[in-house]
Short mmCIF file of C-alpha atoms in Angstrom, two decimals:
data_model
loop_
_atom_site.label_atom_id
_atom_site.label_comp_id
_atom_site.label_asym_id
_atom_site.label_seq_id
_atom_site.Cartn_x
_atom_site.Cartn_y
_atom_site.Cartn_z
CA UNK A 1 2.73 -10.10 12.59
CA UNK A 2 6.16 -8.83 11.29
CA UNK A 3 8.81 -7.43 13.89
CA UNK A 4 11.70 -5.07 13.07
CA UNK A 5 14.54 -4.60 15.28
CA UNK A 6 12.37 -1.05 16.85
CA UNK A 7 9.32 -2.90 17.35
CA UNK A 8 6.83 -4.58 15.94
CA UNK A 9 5.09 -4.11 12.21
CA UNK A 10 1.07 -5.29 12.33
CA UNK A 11 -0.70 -7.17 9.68
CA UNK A 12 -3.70 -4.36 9.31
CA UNK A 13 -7.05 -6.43 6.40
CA UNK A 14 -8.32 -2.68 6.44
CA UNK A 15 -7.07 0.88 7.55
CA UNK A 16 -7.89 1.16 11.11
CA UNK A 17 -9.46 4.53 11.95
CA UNK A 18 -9.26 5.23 15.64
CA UNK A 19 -10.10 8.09 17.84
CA UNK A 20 -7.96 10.94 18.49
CA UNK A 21 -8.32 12.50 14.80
CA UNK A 22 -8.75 16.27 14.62
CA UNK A 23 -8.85 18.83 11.90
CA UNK A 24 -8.96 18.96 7.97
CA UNK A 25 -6.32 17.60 6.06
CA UNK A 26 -4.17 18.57 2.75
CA UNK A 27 -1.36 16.53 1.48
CA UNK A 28 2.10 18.21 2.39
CA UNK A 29 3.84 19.89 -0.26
CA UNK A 30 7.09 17.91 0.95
CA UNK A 31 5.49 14.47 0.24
CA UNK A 32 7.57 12.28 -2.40
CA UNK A 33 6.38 10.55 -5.32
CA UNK A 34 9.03 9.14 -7.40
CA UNK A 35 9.06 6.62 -10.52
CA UNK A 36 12.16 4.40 -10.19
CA UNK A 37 14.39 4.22 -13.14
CA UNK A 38 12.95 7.76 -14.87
CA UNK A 39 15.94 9.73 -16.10
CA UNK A 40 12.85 12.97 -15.53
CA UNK A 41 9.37 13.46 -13.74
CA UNK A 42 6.58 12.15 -16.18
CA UNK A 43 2.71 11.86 -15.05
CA UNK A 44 0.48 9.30 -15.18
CA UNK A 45 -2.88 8.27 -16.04
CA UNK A 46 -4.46 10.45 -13.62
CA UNK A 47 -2.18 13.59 -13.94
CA UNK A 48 0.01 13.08 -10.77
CA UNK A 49 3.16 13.76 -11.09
CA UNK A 50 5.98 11.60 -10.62
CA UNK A 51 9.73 12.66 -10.30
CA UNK A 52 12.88 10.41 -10.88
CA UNK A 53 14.49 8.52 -7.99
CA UNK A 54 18.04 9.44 -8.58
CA UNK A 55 18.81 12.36 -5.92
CA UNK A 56 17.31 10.31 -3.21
CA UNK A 57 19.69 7.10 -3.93
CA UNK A 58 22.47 7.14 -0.41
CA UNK A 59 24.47 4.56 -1.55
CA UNK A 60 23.41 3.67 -5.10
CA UNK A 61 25.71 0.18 -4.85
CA UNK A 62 24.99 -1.46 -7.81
CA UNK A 63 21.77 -0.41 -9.99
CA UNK A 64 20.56 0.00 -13.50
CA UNK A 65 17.57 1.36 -14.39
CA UNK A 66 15.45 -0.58 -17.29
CA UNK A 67 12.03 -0.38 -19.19
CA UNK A 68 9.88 -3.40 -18.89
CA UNK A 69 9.58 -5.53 -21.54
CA UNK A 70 5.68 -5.52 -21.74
CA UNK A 71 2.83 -3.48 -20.99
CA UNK A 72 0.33 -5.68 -18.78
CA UNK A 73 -3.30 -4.73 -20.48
CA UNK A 74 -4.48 -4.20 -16.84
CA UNK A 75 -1.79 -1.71 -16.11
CA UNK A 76 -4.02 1.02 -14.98
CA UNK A 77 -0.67 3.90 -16.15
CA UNK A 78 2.22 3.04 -18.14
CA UNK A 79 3.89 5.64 -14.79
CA UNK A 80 5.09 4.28 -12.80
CA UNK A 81 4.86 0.53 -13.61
CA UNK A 82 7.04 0.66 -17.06
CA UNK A 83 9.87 1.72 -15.54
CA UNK A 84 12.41 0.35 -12.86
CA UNK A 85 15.58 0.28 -10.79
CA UNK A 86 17.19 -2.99 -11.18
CA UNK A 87 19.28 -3.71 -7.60
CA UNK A 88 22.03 -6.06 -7.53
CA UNK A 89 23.88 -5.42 -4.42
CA UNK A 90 22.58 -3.37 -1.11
CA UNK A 91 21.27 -0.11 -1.87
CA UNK A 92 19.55 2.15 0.24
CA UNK A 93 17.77 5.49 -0.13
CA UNK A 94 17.61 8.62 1.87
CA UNK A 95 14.37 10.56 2.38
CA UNK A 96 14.27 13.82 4.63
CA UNK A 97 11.10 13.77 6.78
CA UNK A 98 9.63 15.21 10.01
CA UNK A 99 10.66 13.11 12.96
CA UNK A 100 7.69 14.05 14.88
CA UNK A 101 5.58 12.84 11.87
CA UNK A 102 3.84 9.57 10.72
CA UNK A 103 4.25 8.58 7.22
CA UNK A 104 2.61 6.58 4.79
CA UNK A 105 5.40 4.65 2.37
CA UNK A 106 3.88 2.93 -0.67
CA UNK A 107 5.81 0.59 -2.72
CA UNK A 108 4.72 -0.33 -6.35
CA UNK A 109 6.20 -3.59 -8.35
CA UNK A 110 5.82 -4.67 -11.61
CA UNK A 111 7.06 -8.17 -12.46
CA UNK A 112 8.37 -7.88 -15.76
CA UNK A 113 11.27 -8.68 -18.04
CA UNK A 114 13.61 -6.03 -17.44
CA UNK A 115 16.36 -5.67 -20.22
CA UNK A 116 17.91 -9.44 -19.11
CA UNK A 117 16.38 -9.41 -15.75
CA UNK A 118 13.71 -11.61 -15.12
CA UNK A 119 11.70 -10.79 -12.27
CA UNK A 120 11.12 -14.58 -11.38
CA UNK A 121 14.44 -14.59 -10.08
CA UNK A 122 14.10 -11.73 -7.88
CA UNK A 123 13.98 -12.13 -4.15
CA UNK A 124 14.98 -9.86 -1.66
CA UNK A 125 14.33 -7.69 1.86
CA UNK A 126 13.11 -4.28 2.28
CA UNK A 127 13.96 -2.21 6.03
CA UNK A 128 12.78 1.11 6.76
CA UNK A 129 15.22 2.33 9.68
CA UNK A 130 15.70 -0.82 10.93
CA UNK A 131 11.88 -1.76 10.92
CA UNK A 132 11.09 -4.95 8.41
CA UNK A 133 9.37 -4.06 5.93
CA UNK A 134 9.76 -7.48 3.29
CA UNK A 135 11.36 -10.57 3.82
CA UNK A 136 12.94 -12.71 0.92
CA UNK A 137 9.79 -10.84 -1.18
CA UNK A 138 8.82 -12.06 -4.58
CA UNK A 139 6.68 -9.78 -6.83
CA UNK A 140 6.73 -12.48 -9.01
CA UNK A 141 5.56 -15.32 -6.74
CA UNK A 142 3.29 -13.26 -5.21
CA UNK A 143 1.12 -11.56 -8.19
CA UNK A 144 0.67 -15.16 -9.78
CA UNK A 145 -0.68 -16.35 -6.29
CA UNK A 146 -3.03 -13.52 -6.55
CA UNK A 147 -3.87 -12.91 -10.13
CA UNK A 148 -2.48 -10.04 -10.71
CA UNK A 149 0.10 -8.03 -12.61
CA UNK A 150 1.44 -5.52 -10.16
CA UNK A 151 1.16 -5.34 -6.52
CA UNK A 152 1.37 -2.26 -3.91
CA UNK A 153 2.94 -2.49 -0.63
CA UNK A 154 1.41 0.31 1.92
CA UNK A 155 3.07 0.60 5.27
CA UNK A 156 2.29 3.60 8.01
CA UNK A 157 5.07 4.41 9.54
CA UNK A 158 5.12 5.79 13.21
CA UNK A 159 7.49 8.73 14.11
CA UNK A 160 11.08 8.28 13.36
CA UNK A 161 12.67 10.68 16.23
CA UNK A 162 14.88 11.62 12.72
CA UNK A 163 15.28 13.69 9.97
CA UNK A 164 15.89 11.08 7.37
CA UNK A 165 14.33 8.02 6.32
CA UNK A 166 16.60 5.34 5.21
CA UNK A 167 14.90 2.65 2.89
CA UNK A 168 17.49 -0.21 2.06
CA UNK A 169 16.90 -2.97 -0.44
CA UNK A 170 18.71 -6.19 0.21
CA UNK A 171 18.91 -8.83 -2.95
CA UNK A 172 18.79 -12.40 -1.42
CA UNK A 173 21.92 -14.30 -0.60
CA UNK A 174 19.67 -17.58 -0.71
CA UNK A 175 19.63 -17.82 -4.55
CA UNK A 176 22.37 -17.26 -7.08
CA UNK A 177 21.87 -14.15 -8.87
CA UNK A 178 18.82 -12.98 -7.06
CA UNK A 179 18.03 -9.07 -7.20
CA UNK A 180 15.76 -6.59 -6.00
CA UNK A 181 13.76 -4.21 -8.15
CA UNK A 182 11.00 -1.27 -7.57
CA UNK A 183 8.88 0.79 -9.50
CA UNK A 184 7.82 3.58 -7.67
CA UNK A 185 8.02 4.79 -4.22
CA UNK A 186 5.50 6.80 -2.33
CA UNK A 187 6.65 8.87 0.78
CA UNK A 188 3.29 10.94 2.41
CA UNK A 189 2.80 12.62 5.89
CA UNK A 190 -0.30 11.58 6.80
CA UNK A 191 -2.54 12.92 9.59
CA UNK A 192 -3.07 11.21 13.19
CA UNK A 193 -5.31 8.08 12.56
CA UNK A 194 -3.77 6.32 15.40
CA UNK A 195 -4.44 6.74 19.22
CA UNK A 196 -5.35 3.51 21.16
CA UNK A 197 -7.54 0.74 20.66
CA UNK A 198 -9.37 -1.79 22.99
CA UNK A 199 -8.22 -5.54 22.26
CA UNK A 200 -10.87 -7.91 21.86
CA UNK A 201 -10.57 -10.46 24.32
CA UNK A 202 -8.53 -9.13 26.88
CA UNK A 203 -10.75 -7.34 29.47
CA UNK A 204 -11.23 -3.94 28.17
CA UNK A 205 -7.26 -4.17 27.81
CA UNK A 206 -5.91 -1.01 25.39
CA UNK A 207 -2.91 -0.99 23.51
CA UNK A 208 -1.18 2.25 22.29
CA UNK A 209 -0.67 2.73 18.57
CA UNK A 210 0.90 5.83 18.71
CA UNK A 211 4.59 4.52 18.25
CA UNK A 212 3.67 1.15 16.56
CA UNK A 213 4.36 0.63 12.21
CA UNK A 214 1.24 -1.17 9.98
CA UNK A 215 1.04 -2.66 6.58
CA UNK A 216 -1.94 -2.13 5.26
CA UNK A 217 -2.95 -5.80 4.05
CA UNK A 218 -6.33 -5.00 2.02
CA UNK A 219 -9.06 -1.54 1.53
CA UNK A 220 -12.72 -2.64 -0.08
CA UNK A 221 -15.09 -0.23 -1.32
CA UNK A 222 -17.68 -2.97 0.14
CA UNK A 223 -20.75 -3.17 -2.93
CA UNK A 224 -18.97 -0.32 -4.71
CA UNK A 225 -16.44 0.21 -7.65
CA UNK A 226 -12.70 0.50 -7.26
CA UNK A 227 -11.99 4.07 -6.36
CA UNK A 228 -8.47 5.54 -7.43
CA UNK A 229 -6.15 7.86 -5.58
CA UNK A 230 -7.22 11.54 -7.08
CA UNK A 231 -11.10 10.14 -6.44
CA UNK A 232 -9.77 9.23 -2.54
CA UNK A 233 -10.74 12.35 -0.04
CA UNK A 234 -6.97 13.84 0.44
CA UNK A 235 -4.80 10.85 1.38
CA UNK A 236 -4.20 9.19 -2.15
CA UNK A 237 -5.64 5.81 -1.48
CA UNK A 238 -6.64 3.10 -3.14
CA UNK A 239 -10.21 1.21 -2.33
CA UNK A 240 -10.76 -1.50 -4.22
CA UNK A 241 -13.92 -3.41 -5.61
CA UNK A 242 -14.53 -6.24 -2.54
CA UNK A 243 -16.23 -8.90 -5.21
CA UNK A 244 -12.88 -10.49 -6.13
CA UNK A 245 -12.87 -11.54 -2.32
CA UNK A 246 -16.55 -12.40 -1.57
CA UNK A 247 -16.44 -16.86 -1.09
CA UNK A 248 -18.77 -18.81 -2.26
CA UNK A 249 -22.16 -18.22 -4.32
CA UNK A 250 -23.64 -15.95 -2.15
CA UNK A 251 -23.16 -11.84 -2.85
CA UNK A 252 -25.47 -10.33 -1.64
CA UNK A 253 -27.42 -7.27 -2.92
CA UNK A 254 -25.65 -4.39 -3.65
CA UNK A 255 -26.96 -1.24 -2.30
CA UNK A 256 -25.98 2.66 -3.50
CA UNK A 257 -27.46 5.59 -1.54
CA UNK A 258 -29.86 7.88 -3.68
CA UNK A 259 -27.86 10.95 -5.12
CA UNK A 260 -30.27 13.24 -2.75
CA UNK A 261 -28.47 11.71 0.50
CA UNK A 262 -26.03 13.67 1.85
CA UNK A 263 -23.17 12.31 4.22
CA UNK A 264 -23.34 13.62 7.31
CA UNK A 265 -19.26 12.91 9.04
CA UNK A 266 -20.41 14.92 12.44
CA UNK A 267 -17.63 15.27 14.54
CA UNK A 268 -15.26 13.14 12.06
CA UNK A 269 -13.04 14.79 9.36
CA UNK A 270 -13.95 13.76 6.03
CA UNK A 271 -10.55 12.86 4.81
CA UNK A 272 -11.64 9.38 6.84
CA UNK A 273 -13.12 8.08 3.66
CA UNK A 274 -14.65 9.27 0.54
CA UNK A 275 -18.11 9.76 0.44
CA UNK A 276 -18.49 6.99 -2.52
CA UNK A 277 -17.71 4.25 0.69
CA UNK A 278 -20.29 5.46 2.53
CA UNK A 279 -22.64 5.89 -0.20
CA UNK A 280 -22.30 1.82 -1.09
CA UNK A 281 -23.06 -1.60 0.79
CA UNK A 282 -23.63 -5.21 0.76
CA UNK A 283 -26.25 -6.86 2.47
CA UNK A 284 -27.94 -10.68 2.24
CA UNK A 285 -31.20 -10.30 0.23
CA UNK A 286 -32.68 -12.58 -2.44
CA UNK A 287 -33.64 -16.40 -2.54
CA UNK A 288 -29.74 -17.68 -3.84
CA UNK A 289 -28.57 -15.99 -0.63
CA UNK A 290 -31.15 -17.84 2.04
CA UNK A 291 -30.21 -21.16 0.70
CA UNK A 292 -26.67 -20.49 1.83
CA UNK A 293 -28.13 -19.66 5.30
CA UNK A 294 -27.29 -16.40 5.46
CA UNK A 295 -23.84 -16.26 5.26
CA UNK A 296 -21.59 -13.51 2.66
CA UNK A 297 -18.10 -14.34 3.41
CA UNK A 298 -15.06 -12.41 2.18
CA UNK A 299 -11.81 -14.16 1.75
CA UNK A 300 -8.28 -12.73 1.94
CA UNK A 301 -4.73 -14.27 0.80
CA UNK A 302 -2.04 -13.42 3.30
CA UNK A 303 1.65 -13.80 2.36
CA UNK A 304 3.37 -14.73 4.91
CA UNK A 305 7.23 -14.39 3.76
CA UNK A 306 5.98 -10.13 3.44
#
């Protein structure tokens, strides 16, 4: 659990959906999608388009912007991962947003070679009006832990009570020439997901979520395939495939619902989830599985120093 200096920032291992959610949803015209270090708006592989960073920069301290060096083959768009702003000092940025709104912020990195920037030595902090948002971060440390060549960083933000956002990056003063870079950035209104919630444990004990910030930590499209952010139902998400994270020998059997089944959300909005999650599962089945007495277990890496 991360705290910021207005409250705390909870460690979410899948998008909480809680009570309290009303109506249809449509992304807001006045959400922000921006490729760092594009000199003008380009689109990527799926056709969204992504505008340049520049007017939003408060204090731009000192930055360069720089192409990456190399184009990971599992780069799923050259936008905005082949592009950054290269941070050497404090710089912040200044979004205008609804204070009476929550907001999903999505950060993308992609440790590269940038110009004579090395990502390796990059380490820095990332605050969102005072809320923590990354500590001493490495995008470089942290996609070799995990196997990967980028990494996202989701975080909903709870009401601001102000107009303007104010996202600083900090380069770390515990290593000579350390910097900060980023990609793209992702600013969203998103609807009310959040009401209360009962804590396990506690005596029927609820806790408000109204005013409190998440990370997301992981979404799995449990026994289906990875599902990208025009395929989500309105709220640009990523779900990924859940077999890099299943432990152990047993998977399971895969099941798909039959193209005649239809989806029935009742009383939810259907902007919860796309209909492709709750058209797939996992569930034991098959002689492998018994000898591993029943048990399908899912494993998640959690960095700590983020």
């Amino acid at each position: 659990m991360h705290f910021g200096e207005k409250g705390p920032l909870f460690l979410v291992c899948v998008l909480v959906l809680l009570k309290g959610i009303r109506g249809a949803w449509n992304e807001e015209p006045g959400s922000l999608i921006l490729g760092c270090g594009l000199d003008e708006g380009a689109e990527d592989a799926d056709g969204r388009r992504w505008s340049s960073d520049k007017k939003f920069l408060g204090t731009e301290g000192d930055s360069i912007t720089s192409k990456a060096s190399f184009q990971d083959p599992s780069l799923t768009s050259e936008i905005p991962y082949m592009s950054a702003r290269i941070i050497k000092s404090e710089t912040t940025y200044k979004f205008p947003v609804k204070p009476d709104k929550r907001y999903w912020l999505r950060l993308h990195f992609y440790p590269s070679i940038y110009a004579s920037f090395d990502t390796y030595n990059s380490y820095f902090s990332v605050d969102a009006n005072g809320v923590t948002l990354l500590t001493n971060f490495s995008a470089s440390v942290t996609c070799e832990a995990l196997s990967l060549a980028y990494i996202d960083r989701e975080y909903s933000l709870a009401p601001l009570n102000s107009d303007t956002l104010t996202l600083t990056f900090r380069p770390s003063d515990k290593y000579n020439g350390a910097f900060a870079f980023v990609n793209g950035i992702q600013l969203i209104q998103m609807p009310d997901l959040f009401d209360s919630a009962t804590m396990i444990g506690f005596d029927g004990q609820t806790i408000d979520m109204t005013n409190l910030n998440f990370q997301t930590m992981f979404r799995l499209n449990v026994g289906g395939q990875f599902i990208s952010p025009v395929q989500d139902s309105g709220l640009t998400r990523m779900w990924y495939d859940d077999t890099p994270y299943i432990y152990g020998a047993a998977t399971g059997v895969t099941n798909k619902a039959e193209k005649n089944v239809t989806i029935n959300y009742q009383g939810m909005p259907e902007y919860i989830a796309p209909v492709d999650v709750y058209s797939t599962s996992r569930s034991m089945g098959g002689d492998k599985d018994l000898t591993m007495g029943y048990n399908l277990t899912w494993m998640f890496h959690v960095d700590t120093d983020s």
